[in-house]
Amino acid sequence: MTKKINLLAHLKSDFAAGLVVFLVALPLCLGIAMASGAPLFSGIIAGIVGGIVVGYFSTSHLSVTGPAAGLTAIVLTAVTDLGAFNIFLTAVFIAGLIQLLLGFLKAGTLSNYIPTNVIEGMLAGIGIIIILKQLPHAVGYDADFEGDEAFLQADGSNTFSSLFGLLNYVQLGSILISVISLTILISWDKLPALKKIKAIPGALVAVLLGVILNEWFTISGSSLMIQKQHLVSLPVPQSIDEFQNIFLFPDFSSITNVKVWTVGLTIAVVASIETLLCIEAADRMDAQKRYTDTNVELKAQGIGNIASSLLGGLPMTSVVVRTSANNNAGAKTKMSAIIHGVLLLLCVLAIPTLLNKIPLATLASILLMVGYKLAKPETFKHFWDRGKYQFVPFIATLLAVVLTDLLKGVALGLVISIIFVLKGNLKRAYSFRKEAYADGDIIHIDLAQEVSFLNKAAIKSTLNDLPENARVVINAEDTVYIAHDVLDLIKEFKKNRAKEYNIKVKLVGFKKAYDLTNTGDEEKHVFVEKNPNKL
């Protein structure tokens, strides 16, 4: 049973965290909408609904929901194929209904089967992506979309090739503001002199200082002035009619269209997988080690997508970047996610002009710090020290996330982890060498606590390697479960090969139900151990 949380108990720290997440989410919501080929305000609507609606129904303490970069390609293709954005909104509505159903079917438990090294590899990979994607903004090169986290770009370039062209687009004002912002963010929690004003988030100070500096550059006519294209770009409605036109509604007359249902199912599956991955990551970040009910989370996401579609918003998922920013900013409860949604709503309604003065370089600095904390060198060392079976899936997931996308990266990490599990199960702890065998030795084969079909190959190989006239003890005293495949293998060995090669077999600890009791002939043999070898 989930413990009821007082959402106002940590209002001070949650408000500060919600403010930071709001500053991070604003350009991401706009950029993802732009990258998706959707109206810009559809991204803001999804951010507001993700914060307030999903935040309210979710049981996650740290997760933040909003429009996701992982859905941009799906949205862009779907809007084009369906021919109209309001028809696409019907597909989002259907996706929400499917997620609700998945929640009731308890599909959220699937996230429990994702290994820790894969989750950590995903987080570190996203951290590196954030750093690579925000470096251009930090120096004043803002040609790519804010929300585009894919390796391959629409113009045929990729994340790395974009970095090579940075020197041609350097803007000194952006670099100066980035350096100052990073200095503030790094020193804010470390300098004793700043302890008295810790209630004010360092990110807010960096944003305000960035705005003030650029206003000063502009008024003084300095060459350091940051141009409009390097600032936050939020649409500003000039009239009530323009504001009303922001909201679009689903075209439910298209609900019989098979394509609409196909898109809805695709969004539901991808969004649910990304959400479950993020929830696992959020729970791992949580210093208090609280756990989220993933089935409730799927229901919350379904309600959120239904609400977003009815208001003209993009589909959403729980998002790692905003969740990481939320955790790093000191969030204690889900109130921070709700606050970020409220701030998005209030600022879009009240002060869009002021928000448009925020330099992207300042926001890039905030995200660079988030990226570093996700991909700390200590994380790499931790998995390296734990050996190749932990490090290889970790590093493979990281590289695949960076070079492809989140889902493909996690899929590769899971495949490698499964291969390593199989390899571990198939690995033999005893390898009989004929030349090392001395007459009179007794060979011991001690079975593990659980012997599954995965162990069949190793046991079969060991039995086949036994020499003629050998004496063998197969011990199952510590075994709780033996697969029927392995039992049949042992029966066949006793019945055929053992008799053919005059191998004396003694079975120890096998349950009567297995029907593998020693025969009278075998019980006559008394084994005197000289140099036992164990499996």
Coordinates of N, CA and C in Angstrom, one line a residue, residues 88-98 250 252 255 302 305-307 309-310:
F88 N -4.4 13.8 -35.8 CA -3.3 13.2 -35.0 C -3.7 13.2 -33.5
L89 N -4.4 14.3 -33.1 CA -4.8 14.4 -31.7 C -5.8 13.2 -31.3
T90 N -6.6 12.8 -32.3 CA -7.4 11.6 -32.0 C -6.6 10.4 -31.7
A91 N -5.5 10.2 -32.4 CA -4.5 9.1 -32.2 C -3.9 9.2 -30.8
V92 N -3.6 10.4 -30.3 CA -3.1 10.6 -29.0 C -4.1 10.3 -27.9
F93 N -5.4 10.6 -28.2 CA -6.5 10.2 -27.3 C -6.6 8.7 -27.2
I94 N -6.5 8.0 -28.3 CA -6.5 6.5 -28.3 C -5.3 6.0 -27.5
A95 N -4.1 6.6 -27.7 CA -2.9 6.2 -27.0 C -3.1 6.3 -25.5
G96 N -3.8 7.3 -25.1 CA -4.0 7.5 -23.6 C -5.0 6.4 -23.1
L97 N -6.0 6.0 -23.9 CA -6.9 5.0 -23.5 C -6.1 3.6 -23.4
I98 N -5.2 3.4 -24.3 CA -4.5 2.1 -24.3 C -3.6 2.1 -23.1
P250 N -9.4 17.3 -31.0 CA -9.3 16.1 -31.8 C -10.5 16.0 -32.8
F252 N -12.8 13.6 -33.9 CA -13.3 12.3 -33.6 C -14.0 11.6 -34.7
I255 N -12.1 8.5 -36.0 CA -11.8 7.4 -35.1 C -11.9 6.1 -35.8
G302 N -1.7 7.7 -19.1 CA -2.9 7.6 -20.0 C -3.9 8.7 -19.8
N305 N -2.2 11.9 -21.3 CA -2.3 11.9 -22.8 C -3.7 12.2 -23.3
I306 N -4.7 11.7 -22.6 CA -6.1 12.0 -23.0 C -6.4 13.5 -22.8
A307 N -6.0 14.0 -21.6 CA -6.2 15.4 -21.4 C -5.4 16.3 -22.4
S309 N -4.5 15.6 -25.4 CA -5.1 15.5 -26.8 C -6.3 16.4 -26.8
L310 N -7.1 16.4 -25.8 CA -8.4 17.2 -25.8 C -8.1 18.7 -25.8

